[in-house]
Coordinates of C-alpha atoms in Angstrom, one line a residue:
M17 CA 148.6 118.9 63.8
E18 CA 152.2 119.4 64.1
G19 CA 154.5 116.7 65.5
G20 CA 151.9 114.1 65.0
L21 CA 152.5 110.5 63.9
G22 CA 152.5 109.2 60.2
G23 CA 150.3 106.8 58.8
N24 CA 152.5 103.9 59.8
G25 CA 152.7 105.1 63.4
A26 CA 156.3 106.4 63.0
P27 CA 157.3 110.4 63.1
A28 CA 157.2 112.1 59.9
S29 CA 160.6 112.8 58.3
P30 CA 161.4 116.4 57.8
S31 CA 163.5 115.4 54.5
S32 CA 160.6 113.7 52.8
S33 CA 159.6 114.8 49.3
P34 CA 156.2 116.4 48.8
S35 CA 154.8 113.3 47.2
S36 CA 156.1 111.2 50.1
S37 CA 154.6 113.6 52.8
T38 CA 151.2 113.5 51.2
S39 CA 151.3 109.7 51.6
T40 CA 152.5 109.8 55.1
A41 CA 150.4 112.7 56.3
P42 CA 149.7 112.8 60.0
S43 CA 146.3 111.4 60.9
I44 CA 144.3 110.6 64.1
T45 CA 141.4 108.1 64.9
V46 CA 139.2 108.8 68.1
E47 CA 136.6 106.4 69.2
E48 CA 133.6 107.6 71.2
W49 CA 132.1 105.4 73.8
R50 CA 129.0 105.8 75.9
G51 CA 128.4 104.8 79.5
S52 CA 128.6 105.7 83.1
S53 CA 130.5 102.6 84.0
T54 CA 133.8 101.2 82.8
T55 CA 132.3 97.7 82.4
E56 CA 129.1 98.9 80.7
L57 CA 130.5 101.1 77.7
S58 CA 129.4 100.8 74.3
R59 CA 131.0 102.4 71.2
T60 CA 128.9 105.0 69.5
A61 CA 131.2 106.7 66.9
I62 CA 134.4 106.6 65.1
L63 CA 136.2 109.8 64.0
T64 CA 139.3 109.7 61.7
A65 CA 141.1 112.9 60.6
D66 CA 144.0 114.1 58.5
R67 CA 145.2 117.3 56.9
S68 CA 142.5 117.1 54.2
H69 CA 139.4 115.8 55.6
L70 CA 137.4 114.3 58.6
T71 CA 135.5 111.0 58.5
L72 CA 132.8 110.3 60.8
Y73 CA 131.2 106.8 61.4
R74 CA 128.3 106.5 63.9
S75 CA 127.2 103.2 65.3
G76 CA 123.4 102.8 65.4
S77 CA 120.9 105.4 63.9
R78 CA 119.7 108.7 65.4
W79 CA 116.6 107.0 66.4
D80 CA 118.6 104.7 68.5
D81 CA 120.3 107.6 70.3
L82 CA 116.8 109.2 70.6
G83 CA 115.3 105.9 72.3
R84 CA 118.3 105.8 74.5
K85 CA 117.7 109.3 75.8
I86 CA 114.2 108.8 76.5
L87 CA 115.0 105.6 78.3
E88 CA 117.6 107.5 80.6
A89 CA 114.7 109.4 82.1
F90 CA 113.2 106.2 83.6
I91 CA 116.3 104.0 84.4
P92 CA 119.1 104.9 86.8
E93 CA 122.5 106.0 85.3
G94 CA 124.9 103.1 84.7
F95 CA 121.9 100.6 84.6
P96 CA 122.2 97.6 85.3
G97 CA 125.4 97.8 87.0
S98 CA 124.5 100.6 89.4
V99 CA 121.4 98.7 90.9
T100 CA 121.0 95.4 92.7
P101 CA 119.7 92.4 90.5
D102 CA 116.2 92.5 92.1
Y103 CA 115.7 96.0 91.2
V104 CA 114.1 95.2 87.6
P105 CA 111.6 92.6 88.8
F106 CA 110.4 94.8 91.8
Q107 CA 109.9 97.8 89.5
V108 CA 107.8 95.8 87.1
W109 CA 105.5 94.4 89.6
D110 CA 105.5 97.7 91.4
S111 CA 104.6 99.6 88.3
L112 CA 101.8 97.2 87.6
Q113 CA 100.2 97.5 91.1
G114 CA 100.4 101.2 90.6
V115 CA 98.5 101.2 87.6
S116 CA 95.9 98.9 89.2
T117 CA 95.7 101.5 92.1
Y118 CA 95.1 104.5 90.1
I119 CA 92.3 102.7 88.1
R120 CA 90.6 101.8 91.2
S121 CA 91.1 105.4 92.6
M122 CA 88.8 106.8 89.7
L123 CA 86.2 104.3 90.7
S124 CA 86.4 105.3 94.5
T125 CA 86.7 108.9 93.9
Q126 CA 83.6 108.8 91.8
A127 CA 81.7 107.3 94.5
L128 CA 83.0 109.6 97.2
L129 CA 82.2 112.8 95.0
S130 CA 78.8 111.3 94.5
A131 CA 78.3 110.8 98.3
I132 CA 79.3 114.3 99.0
G133 CA 76.6 115.6 96.7
V134 CA 78.4 116.7 93.6
G135 CA 75.9 117.1 90.9
E136 CA 72.9 117.4 93.1
K137 CA 71.0 120.6 93.5
S138 CA 70.5 119.9 97.2
A139 CA 74.1 119.8 98.0
T140 CA 75.8 122.9 99.5
V141 CA 79.4 124.0 98.9
I142 CA 80.0 124.7 102.6
G143 CA 78.7 121.3 103.4
A144 CA 81.0 119.5 101.0
T145 CA 83.9 121.5 102.1
F146 CA 83.5 120.6 105.6
Q147 CA 83.0 116.9 105.0
W148 CA 86.3 117.1 102.9
F149 CA 88.0 118.9 105.6
L150 CA 87.3 116.4 108.2
R151 CA 88.3 113.7 105.9
D152 CA 91.8 115.2 105.5
F153 CA 92.2 116.2 109.1
T154 CA 91.6 112.7 110.1
G155 CA 94.1 111.4 107.9
M156 CA 96.8 114.0 109.0
L157 CA 96.1 113.0 112.6
G158 CA 96.3 109.3 112.0
G159 CA 99.6 109.8 110.1
I160 CA 101.2 111.5 113.1
L161 CA 99.8 108.8 115.6
F162 CA 101.1 106.0 113.3
T163 CA 104.5 107.6 113.0
F164 CA 104.4 107.9 116.9
Y165 CA 103.6 104.3 117.3
Q166 CA 105.5 102.5 114.6
G167 CA 107.9 104.9 113.2
S168 CA 111.1 103.4 114.5
N169 CA 110.3 99.9 113.4
L170 CA 109.6 100.5 109.6
D171 CA 113.1 100.3 108.6
S172 CA 113.8 96.9 110.3
S173 CA 110.8 95.3 108.5
A174 CA 110.5 97.1 105.2
K175 CA 109.2 94.1 103.3
M176 CA 106.3 93.5 105.8
W177 CA 105.4 97.3 106.0
R178 CA 105.6 97.6 102.3
L179 CA 102.8 95.1 101.9
V180 CA 100.8 96.4 104.9
A181 CA 101.0 100.0 103.4
D182 CA 99.4 98.9 100.1
F183 CA 96.8 96.8 102.0
M184 CA 95.9 99.8 104.0
N185 CA 95.5 101.7 100.8
D186 CA 93.2 99.1 99.4
L187 CA 91.0 99.3 102.5
G188 CA 90.8 103.2 102.2
M189 CA 89.8 103.0 98.6
L190 CA 87.1 100.4 99.7
M191 CA 85.7 102.7 102.4
D192 CA 85.4 105.4 99.6
L193 CA 83.5 103.1 97.6
V194 CA 80.9 102.1 100.1
S195 CA 80.5 105.5 101.6
P196 CA 77.4 106.2 99.4
L197 CA 75.7 102.9 100.6
W198 CA 75.3 104.2 104.1
P199 CA 74.5 108.1 104.0
S200 CA 73.9 108.2 107.7
A201 CA 77.4 107.0 108.6
F202 CA 79.2 108.7 105.7
I203 CA 81.5 111.0 107.8
V204 CA 82.7 107.9 109.8
I205 CA 83.4 105.9 106.7
V206 CA 85.3 108.4 104.9
C207 CA 87.3 109.4 107.9
L208 CA 88.3 105.7 108.4
G209 CA 89.3 105.6 104.8
S210 CA 91.4 108.7 105.1
L211 CA 93.0 107.3 108.3
S212 CA 93.9 104.0 106.3
R213 CA 95.6 106.0 103.7
A214 CA 97.4 108.1 106.1
F215 CA 99.0 104.9 107.3
T216 CA 99.9 104.1 103.8
G217 CA 101.6 107.3 103.2
V218 CA 103.6 107.1 106.5
A219 CA 104.7 103.3 105.9
G220 CA 105.0 103.4 102.0
G221 CA 107.3 106.5 102.3
A222 CA 109.5 105.2 105.0
T223 CA 109.9 101.7 103.3
R224 CA 110.5 103.2 100.0
A225 CA 113.4 105.1 101.4
A226 CA 114.9 102.0 102.8
L227 CA 114.4 100.1 99.5
T228 CA 116.0 102.8 97.5
Q229 CA 119.2 102.5 99.9
H230 CA 119.1 98.8 99.1
F231 CA 119.1 99.0 95.4
A232 CA 121.8 101.7 95.2
L233 CA 125.1 100.1 94.5
Q234 CA 127.0 103.1 93.7
N235 CA 125.7 105.7 96.1
N236 CA 123.1 106.6 93.7
A237 CA 120.1 106.7 95.8
A238 CA 119.1 110.3 94.6
D239 CA 119.2 109.1 90.9
I240 CA 117.2 105.9 91.6
S241 CA 114.6 108.1 93.6
A242 CA 114.3 110.4 90.7
K243 CA 114.0 107.8 88.0
E244 CA 111.4 105.9 90.1
S245 CA 109.3 109.1 90.1
S246 CA 109.3 109.2 86.6
Q247 CA 108.3 105.6 86.4
E248 CA 105.5 106.3 88.9
T249 CA 104.4 109.3 86.9
V250 CA 103.9 107.2 83.7
A251 CA 102.2 104.6 85.8
T252 CA 99.9 107.2 87.3
M253 CA 99.1 108.7 83.6
V254 CA 98.3 105.2 82.3
G255 CA 96.1 104.3 85.4
M256 CA 94.2 107.5 85.2
T257 CA 93.4 107.1 81.7
L258 CA 92.2 103.6 82.0
G259 CA 90.3 104.4 85.2
M260 CA 88.4 107.3 83.3
L261 CA 87.7 104.9 80.6
L262 CA 86.4 102.1 83.0
A263 CA 84.6 104.8 85.2
H264 CA 82.6 105.9 82.0
I265 CA 81.9 102.4 80.9
T266 CA 80.5 101.3 84.3
M267 CA 78.6 104.4 85.3
G268 CA 75.3 103.6 86.6
N269 CA 76.1 99.9 86.9
P270 CA 77.0 99.0 90.4
L271 CA 77.5 95.3 89.9
A272 CA 80.2 96.2 87.1
I273 CA 81.9 98.8 89.3
W274 CA 82.2 96.2 92.2
F275 CA 83.3 93.4 89.9
S276 CA 86.0 95.6 88.4
F277 CA 87.0 97.1 91.7
L278 CA 87.4 93.7 93.5
S279 CA 89.2 92.1 90.5
L280 CA 91.8 95.0 90.3
T281 CA 92.2 94.8 94.1
M282 CA 92.9 91.1 94.0
F283 CA 95.5 91.8 91.3
H284 CA 96.9 94.7 93.3
I285 CA 97.4 92.4 96.3
Y286 CA 99.0 89.8 94.1
A287 CA 101.4 92.1 92.4
N288 CA 102.5 93.7 95.7
Y289 CA 103.2 90.2 97.0
K290 CA 105.3 89.4 94.0
A291 CA 107.2 92.7 94.1
V292 CA 108.1 92.3 97.8
S293 CA 109.0 88.6 97.2
C294 CA 111.5 89.5 94.6
L295 CA 113.5 91.6 97.3
S296 CA 116.8 90.1 98.6
L297 CA 117.7 92.5 101.3
T298 CA 121.4 92.3 102.7
T299 CA 120.6 94.1 105.9
L300 CA 120.4 92.1 109.2
N301 CA 117.0 92.4 111.2
S302 CA 115.7 90.1 113.8
E303 CA 114.2 87.4 111.6
R304 CA 116.9 87.2 109.1
S305 CA 119.5 87.1 111.8
S306 CA 117.5 84.2 113.4
I307 CA 117.4 82.3 110.2
L308 CA 121.0 82.8 109.5
L309 CA 122.2 81.8 112.9
Q310 CA 120.1 78.7 113.1
Y311 CA 121.3 77.4 109.7
Y312 CA 125.0 78.1 110.8
M313 CA 124.6 76.3 113.9
Q314 CA 123.5 73.3 112.1
N315 CA 125.7 73.5 109.0
R316 CA 128.4 75.8 109.7
T317 CA 127.9 77.7 106.7
V318 CA 125.7 80.9 106.0
L319 CA 122.9 81.4 103.5
S320 CA 122.9 83.9 100.7
P321 CA 120.5 87.0 100.9
Q322 CA 118.4 85.1 98.0
E323 CA 118.0 81.9 100.1
V324 CA 117.0 83.9 103.3
S325 CA 114.6 85.8 101.2
R326 CA 112.7 82.7 100.3
R327 CA 112.6 81.6 104.0
E328 CA 111.5 84.8 105.7
H329 CA 107.8 85.8 106.3
I330 CA 106.9 89.0 104.8
F331 CA 103.1 89.0 106.2
P332 CA 102.5 90.5 109.6
V333 CA 102.6 87.9 112.4
W334 CA 98.8 88.7 113.3
T335 CA 97.8 87.2 109.9
I336 CA 97.3 83.7 109.2
W337 CA 99.9 83.8 106.4
G338 CA 102.4 85.4 108.7
R339 CA 102.3 82.8 111.4
P340 CA 105.9 80.9 111.5
G341 CA 104.1 77.4 111.6
N342 CA 106.6 74.8 112.4
A343 CA 109.8 77.1 112.0
K344 CA 111.4 78.0 115.4
S345 CA 111.3 81.7 115.5
L346 CA 113.8 82.4 118.2
H347 CA 113.7 86.3 117.6
H348 CA 110.1 86.7 118.9
C349 CA 111.2 85.7 122.4
I350 CA 114.0 88.3 122.7
H351 CA 113.4 91.8 124.3
L352 CA 116.2 94.0 123.1
G353 CA 117.1 97.1 125.3
V354 CA 115.2 96.4 128.5
K355 CA 114.5 99.2 131.1
A356 CA 116.6 98.6 134.2
S357 CA 113.8 100.1 136.5
T358 CA 111.6 97.1 135.4
L359 CA 114.1 94.6 137.2
G360 CA 112.9 92.9 140.4
H361 CA 114.9 92.0 143.4
S362 CA 115.5 88.3 141.9
D363 CA 116.5 89.7 138.5
M364 CA 119.2 91.9 140.4
M365 CA 120.6 89.0 142.4
E366 CA 120.8 86.9 139.1
L367 CA 122.8 89.8 137.4
T368 CA 125.0 89.9 140.4
G369 CA 126.4 86.5 139.4
T370 CA 126.2 86.5 135.5
A371 CA 127.8 89.9 135.3
S372 CA 130.8 88.9 137.2
S373 CA 131.2 85.5 135.5
H374 CA 129.9 85.6 132.0
Y375 CA 129.7 89.1 130.8
K376 CA 132.9 91.0 131.9
K377 CA 134.2 91.6 128.5
V378 CA 131.0 92.6 126.7
N379 CA 128.8 95.6 126.8
Y380 CA 125.4 93.9 127.6
L381 CA 123.9 91.6 130.1
L382 CA 121.4 88.7 129.3
M383 CA 118.6 87.4 131.4
E384 CA 116.4 84.3 130.8
R385 CA 112.9 83.9 132.4
K386 CA 110.5 81.2 131.0
G387 CA 112.0 81.3 127.5
V388 CA 112.0 84.9 127.3
I389 CA 115.5 86.5 126.8
R390 CA 115.9 90.1 128.1
V391 CA 118.8 92.1 126.8
I392 CA 120.3 95.1 128.8
I393 CA 122.4 97.3 126.9
H394 CA 125.4 99.2 128.3
K395 CA 125.5 103.0 128.2
E396 CA 128.6 103.0 125.9
A397 CA 127.6 100.0 123.7
T398 CA 128.1 100.5 120.0
S399 CA 126.3 99.1 117.0
D400 CA 128.6 96.1 117.0
D401 CA 127.9 95.5 120.5
I402 CA 124.1 95.5 119.9
L403 CA 124.6 93.2 117.0
Q404 CA 126.6 90.8 119.2
S405 CA 124.1 91.0 122.0
F406 CA 121.3 90.1 119.8
F407 CA 123.2 87.1 118.4
H408 CA 124.1 86.1 121.9
A409 CA 120.5 86.2 123.1
L410 CA 119.7 84.0 119.9
I411 CA 122.1 81.5 121.1
L412 CA 120.7 81.6 124.7
A413 CA 117.2 81.2 123.3
N414 CA 118.3 78.1 121.3
L415 CA 119.9 76.3 124.2
T416 CA 116.9 77.0 126.5
G417 CA 115.7 73.6 127.7
K418 CA 118.5 71.7 126.2
A419 CA 121.6 73.0 128.4
K420 CA 122.2 72.9 132.1
S421 CA 124.2 76.0 132.2
L422 CA 122.9 78.5 129.8
H423 CA 125.1 81.3 130.1
T424 CA 128.3 79.2 130.2
E425 CA 127.5 77.2 127.0
S426 CA 126.2 80.3 125.2
R427 CA 129.3 82.3 126.2
L428 CA 131.5 79.3 125.0
W429 CA 129.8 79.2 121.8
M430 CA 130.2 83.1 121.2
E431 CA 134.1 82.6 122.0
E432 CA 134.6 79.8 119.7
H433 CA 132.3 80.6 116.7
Y434 CA 131.1 84.2 116.7
H435 CA 134.0 85.8 114.8
D436 CA 133.9 83.0 112.2
F437 CA 130.1 83.6 111.8
I438 CA 130.5 87.1 111.2
A439 CA 133.4 86.7 108.8
K440 CA 131.3 84.2 106.8
L441 CA 128.3 86.7 106.7
K442 CA 130.5 89.4 105.3
S443 CA 131.7 87.2 102.6
A444 CA 128.3 86.0 101.7
G445 CA 127.4 89.7 100.9
W446 CA 125.6 90.5 104.5
A447 CA 125.8 94.0 105.8
T448 CA 127.1 93.5 109.3
E449 CA 127.6 96.9 110.5
R450 CA 124.3 97.1 112.6
L451 CA 121.2 95.4 113.3
L452 CA 118.0 96.9 112.0
S453 CA 115.7 97.0 115.0
G454 CA 113.4 99.3 116.9
S455 CA 115.1 102.4 118.6
I456 CA 117.0 101.4 121.6
V457 CA 116.4 104.3 124.0
W458 CA 117.1 102.4 127.4
R459 CA 120.6 101.6 128.3
A460 CA 122.2 101.1 131.6
L461 CA 125.6 101.5 133.5
W462 CA 126.4 98.8 136.1
A463 CA 129.0 98.2 138.9
L464 CA 129.6 95.5 141.5
S465 CA 130.3 96.2 145.2
P466 CA 132.3 96.5 147.2
S467 CA 134.7 97.9 144.6
E468 CA 131.9 99.7 142.6
E469 CA 134.1 99.0 139.7
K470 CA 132.2 99.5 136.2
I471 CA 132.0 96.2 134.1
N472 CA 133.2 96.8 130.6

């Protein structure tokens, strides 16, 4: 290596004697580091070379390197710095519930095949094929109907729908297991089970995408999704193996089958609850916005995503566990994106006054009727306008029954505190770019006579 540095870091002298040039022969040392993030690097080797030989020193053994390569097939690149802190606990519980699911699927599939007639001489191929086709057809139709009915709401309540999806999967497996008990109603039972699993497929897939985006800190959603697929494959293999073993052990013993199935189902529900409870989402939906605003109005500080996660409800509102109890859930009384054609004459007269006095500078209108706040969104409203309109509606709902002039006091609060509130949300790690809500498809454009001038 010509022009290199001597052993002491100084340039080699051209007039040096042969003996002295040997002692000051140029050399170089190169360190090898491994890692996808500059903060998560580890040294793996040191190379030292001079004119006569090369020295290589490796950190760790080849077995360590092999284990690291195998592990890379299951964890995202740059882990743990490339994912959120709640990634590991969620994946642990999610893998455990996945194993439970595949163990139970062996029991339910065994019962379903028995009900169809597999192994019986009297069973016909065309009969079994028709029953299986009708089962799958019902599931496909149910998936389309569920997407039509709830598709736009899955992103805003990812934690709740994730829990509902797994519960519907449990219900579908239960239907398969009980299908042999009522041969006369077999088709109806298996179709209901297929319908339940169709809901699971739609809700589970949609919420999984939302959670993947949450985990990705370095725009690595595709990598996280791929590694999660590997994790799920391992959970499937383990679950199928244990399921086949359990099915063999419990064969011909209905009591053992039902005890195993119900025990695994209870564990599955618990594991799903723990997995969802671990999540600390930073996006703003209606409930998290309500929790944050009410706390800010009382303390002038904002809660962290972890603190809000412990306060929000993850069970559906139609269950006894999802009822808010004593907590004041303001978001339930807000209707965002109201159709203008549903307004009556008294509503229009009310808008005549409020639009000209309280909502001149914003792209929305608010109306209050018996504690219900209706929000009319302007045709040119942006995502920031929609977020502001929802927080303004929350203020209006909170002042209902307390203030003499709702619109005046709510507008003054927004003018004095809203920008400070949003700034504190951003500093606490909340994503304030948009409000996760159902699709807002109805907008309006309004003007006041006699000038017919549009209000902006």
